Amino acid sequence: MAAILDAKVMAGIAYRALEEKKAEDIRVIEIGNISILADYFIIANGNSPAQVDAMVDSVTELLAKEGVEPKRVEGVRSSGWILLDYGDIVVHIFSKEDRLFYDLERIWRDGKNVGKEELES
């Protein structure tokens, strides 16, 4: 039976997983009040395809240890954008170039930025 984790707890686990792989500029945006898509978007980028792969593996492995599997995975490893959809949280892992191009932070600027400290409380 799958574990049921609070969205904030899941976001914290994803944040730590990205941090372990030296992800750049990890952003957590609380969007639950402005969208039905998810409660949190987590956005980060890597500097190489290998680092992006490692970030994807880290997130999926740490959440799987808690009994949480992605509902969907969009994008292929060779692309510059992988989306891990866990329902309550959506993790966007980009190459640096694609992150600048898609600029999700601008699109979701009405959401609330959540700091690492807030996720751990």
CSV table of C-alpha atoms in Angstrom, one decimal:
chain,number,residue,atom,x,y,z
A,1,MET,CA,0.0,0.0,0.0
A,2,ALA,CA,1.4,3.4,-1.0
A,3,ALA,CA,2.1,5.9,1.8
A,4,ILE,CA,0.1,9.1,1.8
A,5,LEU,CA,2.4,12.1,2.5
A,6,ASP,CA,1.4,15.7,2.9
A,7,ALA,CA,2.3,17.8,-0.2
A,8,LYS,CA,4.6,20.0,1.9
A,9,VAL,CA,6.5,16.9,3.2
A,10,MET,CA,6.8,15.6,-0.4
A,11,ALA,CA,8.0,19.0,-1.6
A,12,GLY,CA,10.6,18.9,1.2
A,13,ILE,CA,11.8,15.5,0.2
A,14,ALA,CA,12.1,16.5,-3.5
A,15,TYR,CA,14.0,19.7,-2.4
A,16,ARG,CA,16.5,17.6,-0.4
A,17,ALA,CA,16.9,15.1,-3.3
A,18,LEU,CA,17.7,18.0,-5.7
A,19,GLU,CA,20.1,19.6,-3.2
A,20,GLU,CA,22.0,16.3,-2.9
A,21,LYS,CA,22.7,16.4,-6.6
A,22,LYS,CA,23.9,20.0,-6.5
A,23,ALA,CA,20.8,21.3,-8.4
A,24,GLU,CA,21.0,25.0,-9.2
A,25,ASP,CA,18.5,27.6,-8.1
A,26,ILE,CA,15.9,25.3,-6.5
A,27,ARG,CA,12.6,27.1,-6.3
A,28,VAL,CA,9.4,25.9,-4.6
A,29,ILE,CA,6.2,27.7,-5.6
A,30,GLU,CA,3.0,27.1,-3.7
A,31,ILE,CA,0.3,27.2,-6.4
A,32,GLY,CA,-2.6,25.4,-4.6
A,33,ASN,CA,-4.5,28.7,-4.1
A,34,ILE,CA,-4.3,29.7,-7.8
A,35,SER,CA,-4.5,26.4,-9.6
A,36,ILE,CA,-6.0,22.9,-9.4
A,37,LEU,CA,-2.9,21.4,-11.1
A,38,ALA,CA,-0.9,20.8,-7.8
A,39,ASP,CA,-0.1,22.3,-4.5
A,40,TYR,CA,3.6,22.9,-5.2
A,41,PHE,CA,5.8,23.3,-8.2
A,42,ILE,CA,9.5,22.6,-7.6
A,43,ILE,CA,11.8,24.0,-10.3
A,44,ALA,CA,15.5,23.4,-10.6
A,45,ASN,CA,18.2,23.0,-13.2
A,46,GLY,CA,21.4,21.1,-13.9
A,47,ASN,CA,24.5,22.0,-15.9
A,48,SER,CA,24.7,18.9,-17.9
A,49,PRO,CA,22.6,16.0,-19.2
A,50,ALA,CA,24.3,13.7,-16.7
A,51,GLN,CA,23.5,16.0,-13.8
A,52,VAL,CA,19.8,16.3,-14.9
A,53,ASP,CA,19.6,12.5,-15.0
A,54,ALA,CA,21.1,12.3,-11.5
A,55,MET,CA,18.6,14.9,-10.2
A,56,VAL,CA,15.7,12.9,-11.7
A,57,ASP,CA,17.0,9.7,-10.2
A,58,SER,CA,17.5,11.3,-6.8
A,59,VAL,CA,13.9,12.7,-6.6
A,60,THR,CA,12.3,9.4,-7.8
A,61,GLU,CA,14.4,7.3,-5.4
A,62,LEU,CA,13.9,9.4,-2.3
A,63,LEU,CA,10.1,9.7,-2.9
A,64,ALA,CA,9.9,5.9,-3.7
A,65,LYS,CA,11.5,5.2,-0.3
A,66,GLU,CA,8.5,6.9,1.2
A,67,GLY,CA,6.1,4.8,-0.9
A,68,VAL,CA,5.4,7.6,-3.4
A,69,GLU,CA,5.6,7.0,-7.1
A,70,PRO,CA,5.1,9.5,-9.9
A,71,LYS,CA,1.7,9.5,-11.6
A,72,ARG,CA,3.4,10.6,-14.8
A,73,VAL,CA,6.8,11.4,-16.2
A,74,GLU,CA,7.0,13.8,-19.1
A,75,GLY,CA,10.0,14.4,-21.3
A,76,VAL,CA,12.9,12.1,-22.1
A,77,ARG,CA,16.3,12.0,-20.4
A,78,SER,CA,17.9,13.5,-23.5
A,79,SER,CA,15.5,16.5,-23.5
A,80,GLY,CA,16.2,19.7,-21.5
A,81,TRP,CA,13.0,19.4,-19.4
A,82,ILE,CA,11.8,16.5,-17.3
A,83,LEU,CA,8.5,16.8,-15.5
A,84,LEU,CA,7.8,14.4,-12.5
A,85,ASP,CA,4.1,14.6,-11.7
A,86,TYR,CA,3.2,13.4,-8.2
A,87,GLY,CA,-0.3,14.8,-8.1
A,88,ASP,CA,0.1,17.2,-5.2
A,89,ILE,CA,3.6,18.3,-6.3
A,90,VAL,CA,5.1,18.6,-9.8
A,91,VAL,CA,8.9,18.6,-10.1
A,92,HIS,CA,10.4,20.4,-13.1
A,93,ILE,CA,14.0,19.6,-13.8
A,94,PHE,CA,15.6,21.6,-16.6
A,95,SER,CA,18.8,22.2,-18.4
A,96,LYS,CA,20.0,25.7,-17.8
A,97,GLU,CA,19.1,26.9,-21.3
A,98,ASP,CA,15.6,25.4,-21.3
A,99,ARG,CA,14.8,26.8,-17.8
A,100,LEU,CA,15.6,30.3,-19.1
A,101,PHE,CA,13.6,29.7,-22.2
A,102,TYR,CA,10.4,28.4,-20.5
A,103,ASP,CA,10.7,30.8,-17.5
A,104,LEU,CA,8.1,29.0,-15.3
A,105,GLU,CA,8.8,31.3,-12.4
A,106,ARG,CA,7.4,34.2,-14.5
A,107,ILE,CA,4.3,32.2,-15.5
A,108,TRP,CA,3.6,31.2,-11.9
A,109,ARG,CA,4.6,34.5,-10.3
A,110,ASP,CA,1.2,34.7,-8.6
A,111,GLY,CA,2.2,31.7,-6.5
A,112,LYS,CA,3.9,31.9,-3.2
A,113,ASN,CA,7.6,31.3,-3.1
A,114,VAL,CA,8.4,28.8,-0.3
A,115,GLY,CA,11.8,28.7,1.3
A,116,LYS,CA,13.7,25.6,2.4
A,117,GLU,CA,13.2,26.5,6.1
A,118,GLU,CA,9.4,26.7,5.6
A,119,LEU,CA,9.4,23.2,4.1
A,120,GLU,CA,11.3,21.8,7.1
A,121,SER,CA,9.0,23.3,9.6
